[in-house]
């Protein structure tokens, strides 16, 4: 089965750093996706981690620990436009299996 | 490419009516997914197709829901009869994934906001 846990809401200040955690319990696991979703819009791809460790992509980095069932998304130099929901989605392999949590709604304040 | 195209963008209907949502995946993509998103339950996978064949429809809530993919460039999700609890945003997504063993990024359409009165 799948059990995904993320904080429901977070608030951070413009220019700061924020870490969004995700823990998961799945019956199979290939990797983990992070998606960003602005209000009223579709989810858009941010990152996909297969191996343990930190992967950096500009202001966004994603970390994975397969043994601990844990991932986080790190956002640096926050901008107002980063206010959005961030969805953690473990990949159970195959063309199908992305299971999304309810996401973390991040609000960036001046 | 125009990305994943969905229509209509908004749909308001009365309970008991039939609703048909449409999706055109990105050209060349082999897998197509239908999701439903609500505040309470988040983003839920309803059904997905690989090479036009339905692979897993275990997420379809009940027999009132049906989906088809008659060709590689078109899919429909139908709700008949619709109920107020079906009100949600329905997303279609597509990915390259040529086989069931592949994992590729899913690209989402803009969604259809359905309201059933």
PDB file of C-alpha atoms in Angstrom:
ATOM      1  CA  UNK A   1       0.000   0.000   0.000  1.00  0.00           C
ATOM      2  CA  UNK A   2       0.958   3.663  -0.029  1.00  0.00           C
ATOM      3  CA  UNK A   3       1.086   6.085   2.876  1.00  0.00           C
ATOM      4  CA  UNK A   4       2.500   9.528   2.151  1.00  0.00           C
ATOM      5  CA  UNK A   5       2.981  12.166   4.811  1.00  0.00           C
ATOM      6  CA  UNK A   6       3.760  15.841   4.176  1.00  0.00           C
ATOM      7  CA  UNK A   7       3.052  18.947   6.248  1.00  0.00           C
ATOM      8  CA  UNK A   8      -0.175  20.538   5.130  1.00  0.00           C
ATOM      9  CA  UNK A   9       0.998  24.131   5.169  1.00  0.00           C
ATOM     10  CA  UNK A  10       4.227  26.095   5.576  1.00  0.00           C
ATOM     11  CA  UNK A  11       5.078  29.779   5.573  1.00  0.00           C
ATOM     12  CA  UNK A  12       8.486  31.269   4.837  1.00  0.00           C
ATOM     13  CA  UNK A  13       9.987  34.669   4.153  1.00  0.00           C
ATOM     14  CA  UNK A  14      11.147  35.927   0.778  1.00  0.00           C
ATOM     15  CA  UNK A  15      14.883  35.287   0.372  1.00  0.00           C
ATOM     16  CA  UNK A  16      14.951  32.541   2.977  1.00  0.00           C
ATOM     17  CA  UNK A  17      15.454  28.783   2.700  1.00  0.00           C
ATOM     18  CA  UNK A  18      12.664  26.281   3.299  1.00  0.00           C
ATOM     19  CA  UNK A  19      12.701  22.491   3.529  1.00  0.00           C
ATOM     20  CA  UNK A  20       9.569  20.482   2.744  1.00  0.00           C
ATOM     21  CA  UNK A  21       9.675  16.958   4.104  1.00  0.00           C
ATOM     22  CA  UNK A  22       7.970  13.855   2.800  1.00  0.00           C
ATOM     23  CA  UNK A  23       7.847  10.428   4.367  1.00  0.00           C
ATOM     24  CA  UNK A  24       6.346   7.459   2.656  1.00  0.00           C
ATOM     25  CA  UNK A  25       5.565   3.819   3.117  1.00  0.00           C
ATOM     26  CA  UNK A  26       5.025   1.887  -0.049  1.00  0.00           C
ATOM     27  CA  UNK A  27       4.878  -1.714  -1.059  1.00  0.00           C
ATOM     28  CA  UNK A  28       7.358  -1.108  -3.864  1.00  0.00           C
ATOM     29  CA  UNK A  29       9.610   1.758  -4.760  1.00  0.00           C
ATOM     30  CA  UNK A  30      11.638   2.933  -7.749  1.00  0.00           C
ATOM     31  CA  UNK A  31      12.143   6.595  -7.037  1.00  0.00           C
ATOM     32  CA  UNK A  32      10.364   9.749  -5.981  1.00  0.00           C
ATOM     33  CA  UNK A  33       8.950  12.709  -7.876  1.00  0.00           C
ATOM     34  CA  UNK A  34       8.356  16.244  -6.675  1.00  0.00           C
ATOM     35  CA  UNK A  35       5.806  18.383  -8.467  1.00  0.00           C
ATOM     36  CA  UNK A  36       4.897  22.028  -8.040  1.00  0.00           C
ATOM     37  CA  UNK A  37       1.309  23.174  -8.401  1.00  0.00           C
ATOM     38  CA  UNK A  38       0.253  26.813  -8.379  1.00  0.00           C
ATOM     39  CA  UNK A  39      -3.315  27.520  -7.353  1.00  0.00           C
ATOM     40  CA  UNK A  40      -5.719  26.794 -10.167  1.00  0.00           C
ATOM     41  CA  UNK A  41      -3.041  25.310 -12.377  1.00  0.00           C
ATOM     42  CA  UNK A  42      -1.759  21.867 -13.301  1.00  0.00           C
ATOM     43  CA  UNK A  43       1.113  20.154 -11.463  1.00  0.00           C
ATOM     44  CA  UNK A  44       4.498  20.662 -13.125  1.00  0.00           C
ATOM     45  CA  UNK A  45       7.568  18.453 -12.786  1.00  0.00           C
ATOM     46  CA  UNK A  46      10.365  19.569 -10.466  1.00  0.00           C
ATOM     47  CA  UNK A  47      12.592  16.571  -9.805  1.00  0.00           C
ATOM     48  CA  UNK A  48      12.937  12.818  -9.794  1.00  0.00           C
ATOM     49  CA  UNK A  49      15.292  11.039  -7.373  1.00  0.00           C
ATOM     50  CA  UNK A  50      16.282   7.419  -7.830  1.00  0.00           C
ATOM     51  CA  UNK A  51      19.518   7.251  -5.841  1.00  0.00           C
ATOM     52  CA  UNK A  52      20.111   8.283  -2.257  1.00  0.00           C
ATOM     53  CA  UNK A  53      21.509  11.742  -1.765  1.00  0.00           C
ATOM     54  CA  UNK A  54      20.984  15.322  -2.752  1.00  0.00           C
ATOM     55  CA  UNK A  55      20.345  16.483  -6.300  1.00  0.00           C
ATOM     56  CA  UNK A  56      20.623  20.180  -6.958  1.00  0.00           C
ATOM     57  CA  UNK A  57      18.874  22.036  -9.725  1.00  0.00           C
ATOM     58  CA  UNK A  58      19.248  25.781  -9.436  1.00  0.00           C
ATOM     59  CA  UNK A  59      17.407  27.133  -6.415  1.00  0.00           C
ATOM     60  CA  UNK A  60      15.674  23.792  -5.880  1.00  0.00           C
ATOM     61  CA  UNK A  61      17.280  20.646  -4.484  1.00  0.00           C
ATOM     62  CA  UNK A  62      15.757  17.293  -3.660  1.00  0.00           C
ATOM     63  CA  UNK A  63      17.030  14.674  -1.257  1.00  0.00           C
ATOM     64  CA  UNK A  64      16.185  10.996  -0.970  1.00  0.00           C
ATOM     65  CA  UNK A  65      16.890   8.308   1.602  1.00  0.00           C
ATOM     66  CA  UNK A  66      15.446   5.034   0.372  1.00  0.00           C
ATOM     67  CA  UNK A  67      16.246   3.141   3.562  1.00  0.00           C
ATOM     68  CA  UNK A  68      14.449   5.698   5.694  1.00  0.00           C
ATOM     69  CA  UNK A  69      11.514   6.257   3.349  1.00  0.00           C
ATOM     70  CA  UNK A  70      12.243   9.957   3.459  1.00  0.00           C
ATOM     71  CA  UNK A  71      12.672  12.788   1.022  1.00  0.00           C
ATOM     72  CA  UNK A  72      12.796  16.546   1.176  1.00  0.00           C
ATOM     73  CA  UNK A  73      12.594  19.436  -1.220  1.00  0.00           C
ATOM     74  CA  UNK A  74      14.857  22.371  -0.441  1.00  0.00           C
ATOM     75  CA  UNK A  75      14.039  25.788  -1.841  1.00  0.00           C
ATOM     76  CA  UNK A  76      16.667  28.507  -1.582  1.00  0.00           C
ATOM     77  CA  UNK A  77      16.443  32.273  -2.084  1.00  0.00           C
ATOM     78  CA  UNK A  78      12.692  32.085  -1.900  1.00  0.00           C
ATOM     79  CA  UNK A  79      10.701  34.253  -4.265  1.00  0.00           C
ATOM     80  CA  UNK A  80       7.064  35.253  -4.057  1.00  0.00           C
ATOM     81  CA  UNK A  81       6.339  33.127  -7.130  1.00  0.00           C
ATOM     82  CA  UNK A  82       7.389  30.040  -5.165  1.00  0.00           C
ATOM     83  CA  UNK A  83       4.095  30.233  -3.284  1.00  0.00           C
ATOM     84  CA  UNK A  84       2.431  27.019  -4.427  1.00  0.00           C
ATOM     85  CA  UNK A  85       1.639  23.479  -3.367  1.00  0.00           C
ATOM     86  CA  UNK A  86       4.460  20.966  -3.519  1.00  0.00           C
ATOM     87  CA  UNK A  87       3.464  17.353  -4.148  1.00  0.00           C
ATOM     88  CA  UNK A  88       5.579  14.393  -3.176  1.00  0.00           C
ATOM     89  CA  UNK A  89       4.936  11.316  -5.341  1.00  0.00           C
ATOM     90  CA  UNK A  90       6.648   7.963  -4.794  1.00  0.00           C
ATOM     91  CA  UNK A  91       7.095   6.008  -7.997  1.00  0.00           C
ATOM     92  CA  UNK A  92       6.197   2.358  -7.718  1.00  0.00           C
ATOM     93  CA  UNK A  93       7.504   1.589 -11.168  1.00  0.00           C
ATOM     94  CA  UNK A  94       5.895   1.050 -14.500  1.00  0.00           C
ATOM     95  CA  UNK A  95       3.974   3.487 -16.583  1.00  0.00           C
ATOM     96  CA  UNK A  96       1.402   3.807 -13.867  1.00  0.00           C
ATOM     97  CA  UNK A  97       2.399   4.204 -10.450  1.00  0.00           C
ATOM     98  CA  UNK A  98       2.704   7.702  -9.113  1.00  0.00           C
ATOM     99  CA  UNK A  99       0.935   8.159  -5.829  1.00  0.00           C
ATOM    100  CA  UNK A 100       0.518  11.733  -4.773  1.00  0.00           C
ATOM    101  CA  UNK A 101       0.050  13.040  -1.280  1.00  0.00           C
ATOM    102  CA  UNK A 102      -2.223  15.998  -0.630  1.00  0.00           C
ATOM    103  CA  UNK A 103       0.789  18.250  -0.918  1.00  0.00           C
ATOM    104  CA  UNK A 104       2.304  21.041   1.145  1.00  0.00           C
ATOM    105  CA  UNK A 105       0.950  24.511   0.565  1.00  0.00           C
ATOM    106  CA  UNK A 106       3.849  26.968   0.821  1.00  0.00           C
ATOM    107  CA  UNK A 107       3.189  30.654   1.324  1.00  0.00           C
ATOM    108  CA  UNK A 108       6.082  33.053   0.798  1.00  0.00           C
ATOM    109  CA  UNK A 109       5.682  36.359   2.608  1.00  0.00           C
ATOM    110  CA  UNK A 110       7.617  39.600   2.042  1.00  0.00           C
TER     111      UNK A 110
ATOM    112  CA  UNK B   1       4.152  21.132 -28.889  1.00  0.00           C
ATOM    113  CA  UNK B   2       1.011  22.547 -27.316  1.00  0.00           C
ATOM    114  CA  UNK B   3       1.223  20.245 -24.341  1.00  0.00           C
ATOM    115  CA  UNK B   4      -1.644  18.166 -23.025  1.00  0.00           C
ATOM    116  CA  UNK B   5      -4.970  19.646 -24.076  1.00  0.00           C
ATOM    117  CA  UNK B   6      -8.154  19.199 -22.095  1.00  0.00           C
ATOM    118  CA  UNK B   7     -11.702  20.293 -22.725  1.00  0.00           C
ATOM    119  CA  UNK B   8     -13.851  21.731 -21.445  1.00  0.00           C
ATOM    120  CA  UNK B   9     -11.937  23.800 -18.906  1.00  0.00           C
ATOM    121  CA  UNK B  10     -15.032  24.274 -16.803  1.00  0.00           C
ATOM    122  CA  UNK B  11     -18.206  22.241 -16.649  1.00  0.00           C
ATOM    123  CA  UNK B  12     -21.287  22.876 -14.563  1.00  0.00           C
ATOM    124  CA  UNK B  13     -24.044  20.310 -14.715  1.00  0.00           C
ATOM    125  CA  UNK B  14     -26.962  19.011 -12.725  1.00  0.00           C
ATOM    126  CA  UNK B  15     -27.040  15.783 -10.810  1.00  0.00           C
ATOM    127  CA  UNK B  16     -27.999  12.857 -13.008  1.00  0.00           C
ATOM    128  CA  UNK B  17     -26.609  14.311 -16.205  1.00  0.00           C
ATOM    129  CA  UNK B  18     -23.893  12.687 -18.270  1.00  0.00           C
ATOM    130  CA  UNK B  19     -20.518  14.415 -18.330  1.00  0.00           C
ATOM    131  CA  UNK B  20     -17.767  13.786 -20.873  1.00  0.00           C
ATOM    132  CA  UNK B  21     -14.268  15.113 -20.373  1.00  0.00           C
ATOM    133  CA  UNK B  22     -11.773  15.098 -23.230  1.00  0.00           C
ATOM    134  CA  UNK B  23      -8.011  14.889 -23.458  1.00  0.00           C
ATOM    135  CA  UNK B  24      -5.411  15.109 -26.180  1.00  0.00           C
ATOM    136  CA  UNK B  25      -1.992  13.886 -24.992  1.00  0.00           C
ATOM    137  CA  UNK B  26       1.353  15.204 -26.157  1.00  0.00           C
ATOM    138  CA  UNK B  27       2.147  13.785 -29.576  1.00  0.00           C
ATOM    139  CA  UNK B  28       4.416  10.754 -29.321  1.00  0.00           C
ATOM    140  CA  UNK B  29       3.578   9.982 -25.725  1.00  0.00           C
ATOM    141  CA  UNK B  30       2.596   6.393 -25.082  1.00  0.00           C
ATOM    142  CA  UNK B  31       0.927   6.616 -21.698  1.00  0.00           C
ATOM    143  CA  UNK B  32      -2.103   8.608 -20.647  1.00  0.00           C
ATOM    144  CA  UNK B  33      -3.441   9.132 -17.153  1.00  0.00           C
ATOM    145  CA  UNK B  34      -6.665  10.474 -15.696  1.00  0.00           C
ATOM    146  CA  UNK B  35      -6.523  12.025 -12.212  1.00  0.00           C
ATOM    147  CA  UNK B  36      -9.067  13.610  -9.915  1.00  0.00           C
ATOM    148  CA  UNK B  37      -8.083  16.287  -7.420  1.00  0.00           C
ATOM    149  CA  UNK B  38     -10.060  17.467  -4.398  1.00  0.00           C
ATOM    150  CA  UNK B  39      -9.035  19.380  -1.313  1.00  0.00           C
ATOM    151  CA  UNK B  40      -9.783  16.439   0.928  1.00  0.00           C
ATOM    152  CA  UNK B  41      -8.194  13.615  -1.013  1.00  0.00           C
ATOM    153  CA  UNK B  42      -5.533  15.370  -3.051  1.00  0.00           C
ATOM    154  CA  UNK B  43      -4.554  14.023  -6.453  1.00  0.00           C
ATOM    155  CA  UNK B  44      -5.873  10.521  -7.139  1.00  0.00           C
ATOM    156  CA  UNK B  45      -5.099   8.334 -10.131  1.00  0.00           C
ATOM    157  CA  UNK B  46      -8.309   7.056 -11.726  1.00  0.00           C
ATOM    158  CA  UNK B  47      -7.066   5.082 -14.719  1.00  0.00           C
ATOM    159  CA  UNK B  48      -4.145   4.921 -17.068  1.00  0.00           C
ATOM    160  CA  UNK B  49      -3.556   3.707 -20.603  1.00  0.00           C
ATOM    161  CA  UNK B  50      -0.403   2.470 -22.267  1.00  0.00           C
ATOM    162  CA  UNK B  51      -0.409   2.373 -26.063  1.00  0.00           C
ATOM    163  CA  UNK B  52      -4.172   3.016 -26.009  1.00  0.00           C
ATOM    164  CA  UNK B  53      -4.870  -0.018 -23.826  1.00  0.00           C
ATOM    165  CA  UNK B  54      -6.356   0.455 -20.342  1.00  0.00           C
ATOM    166  CA  UNK B  55      -3.841  -1.016 -17.916  1.00  0.00           C
ATOM    167  CA  UNK B  56      -5.197  -0.258 -14.485  1.00  0.00           C
ATOM    168  CA  UNK B  57      -8.613   1.155 -13.682  1.00  0.00           C
ATOM    169  CA  UNK B  58      -8.599   0.245 -10.014  1.00  0.00           C
ATOM    170  CA  UNK B  59      -8.771   3.927  -9.127  1.00  0.00           C
ATOM    171  CA  UNK B  60     -12.089   4.445 -10.880  1.00  0.00           C
ATOM    172  CA  UNK B  61     -14.516   5.132  -8.045  1.00  0.00           C
ATOM    173  CA  UNK B  62     -17.461   3.167  -9.357  1.00  0.00           C
ATOM    174  CA  UNK B  63     -19.318   1.967 -12.416  1.00  0.00           C
ATOM    175  CA  UNK B  64     -20.598   5.439 -13.135  1.00  0.00           C
ATOM    176  CA  UNK B  65     -17.109   6.279 -14.375  1.00  0.00           C
ATOM    177  CA  UNK B  66     -15.738   5.009 -17.673  1.00  0.00           C
ATOM    178  CA  UNK B  67     -12.764   5.945 -19.843  1.00  0.00           C
ATOM    179  CA  UNK B  68     -11.805   5.230 -23.413  1.00  0.00           C
ATOM    180  CA  UNK B  69      -8.819   5.844 -25.636  1.00  0.00           C
ATOM    181  CA  UNK B  70      -9.857   5.067 -29.208  1.00  0.00           C
ATOM    182  CA  UNK B  71      -6.556   6.264 -30.660  1.00  0.00           C
ATOM    183  CA  UNK B  72      -3.192   7.638 -29.619  1.00  0.00           C
ATOM    184  CA  UNK B  73      -4.309  11.246 -29.708  1.00  0.00           C
ATOM    185  CA  UNK B  74      -7.610  11.201 -27.875  1.00  0.00           C
ATOM    186  CA  UNK B  75      -9.160   9.983 -24.643  1.00  0.00           C
ATOM    187  CA  UNK B  76     -12.448  10.550 -22.846  1.00  0.00           C
ATOM    188  CA  UNK B  77     -13.571  10.213 -19.257  1.00  0.00           C
ATOM    189  CA  UNK B  78     -17.318   9.842 -18.862  1.00  0.00           C
ATOM    190  CA  UNK B  79     -19.449  10.091 -15.741  1.00  0.00           C
ATOM    191  CA  UNK B  80     -23.003   8.817 -16.050  1.00  0.00           C
ATOM    192  CA  UNK B  81     -25.001   9.680 -14.036  1.00  0.00           C
ATOM    193  CA  UNK B  82     -23.098  12.465 -12.326  1.00  0.00           C
ATOM    194  CA  UNK B  83     -23.455  13.213  -8.612  1.00  0.00           C
ATOM    195  CA  UNK B  84     -22.498  16.260  -6.498  1.00  0.00           C
ATOM    196  CA  UNK B  85     -19.645  14.321  -4.883  1.00  0.00           C
ATOM    197  CA  UNK B  86     -18.029  14.037  -8.314  1.00  0.00           C
ATOM    198  CA  UNK B  87     -17.276  17.762  -8.199  1.00  0.00           C
ATOM    199  CA  UNK B  88     -13.499  18.088  -8.533  1.00  0.00           C
ATOM    200  CA  UNK B  89     -10.754  19.064 -10.922  1.00  0.00           C
ATOM    201  CA  UNK B  90      -9.989  16.298 -13.383  1.00  0.00           C
ATOM    202  CA  UNK B  91      -6.489  16.236 -14.837  1.00  0.00           C
ATOM    203  CA  UNK B  92      -5.209  14.331 -17.802  1.00  0.00           C
ATOM    204  CA  UNK B  93      -1.476  13.653 -18.037  1.00  0.00           C
ATOM    205  CA  UNK B  94       0.755  11.913 -20.547  1.00  0.00           C
ATOM    206  CA  UNK B  95       4.261  10.495 -20.558  1.00  0.00           C
ATOM    207  CA  UNK B  96       6.645   8.890 -22.988  1.00  0.00           C
ATOM    208  CA  UNK B  97       6.740   5.564 -21.136  1.00  0.00           C
ATOM    209  CA  UNK B  98       6.849   3.146 -24.039  1.00  0.00           C
ATOM    210  CA  UNK B  99       6.368   0.058 -21.912  1.00  0.00           C
ATOM    211  CA  UNK B 100       4.942  -0.750 -18.540  1.00  0.00           C
ATOM    212  CA  UNK B 101       8.457  -1.082 -17.195  1.00  0.00           C
ATOM    213  CA  UNK B 102       9.353   2.487 -17.969  1.00  0.00           C
ATOM    214  CA  UNK B 103       9.104   5.511 -15.747  1.00  0.00           C
ATOM    215  CA  UNK B 104       8.937   8.894 -17.363  1.00  0.00           C
ATOM    216  CA  UNK B 105       7.888  12.338 -16.271  1.00  0.00           C
ATOM    217  CA  UNK B 106       4.180  12.943 -16.522  1.00  0.00           C
ATOM    218  CA  UNK B 107       3.044  16.180 -18.111  1.00  0.00           C
ATOM    219  CA  UNK B 108      -0.302  17.457 -16.944  1.00  0.00           C
ATOM    220  CA  UNK B 109      -3.020  19.232 -18.840  1.00  0.00           C
ATOM    221  CA  UNK B 110      -4.708  22.345 -17.439  1.00  0.00           C
ATOM    222  CA  UNK B 111      -7.545  20.320 -15.955  1.00  0.00           C
ATOM    223  CA  UNK B 112     -11.331  20.419 -16.138  1.00  0.00           C
ATOM    224  CA  UNK B 113     -13.120  21.916 -13.162  1.00  0.00           C
ATOM    225  CA  UNK B 114     -16.362  19.979 -12.784  1.00  0.00           C
ATOM    226  CA  UNK B 115     -19.226  21.187 -10.640  1.00  0.00           C
ATOM    227  CA  UNK B 116     -22.257  18.960 -10.218  1.00  0.00           C
ATOM    228  CA  UNK B 117     -25.217  20.746  -8.667  1.00  0.00           C
TER     229      UNK B 117
END
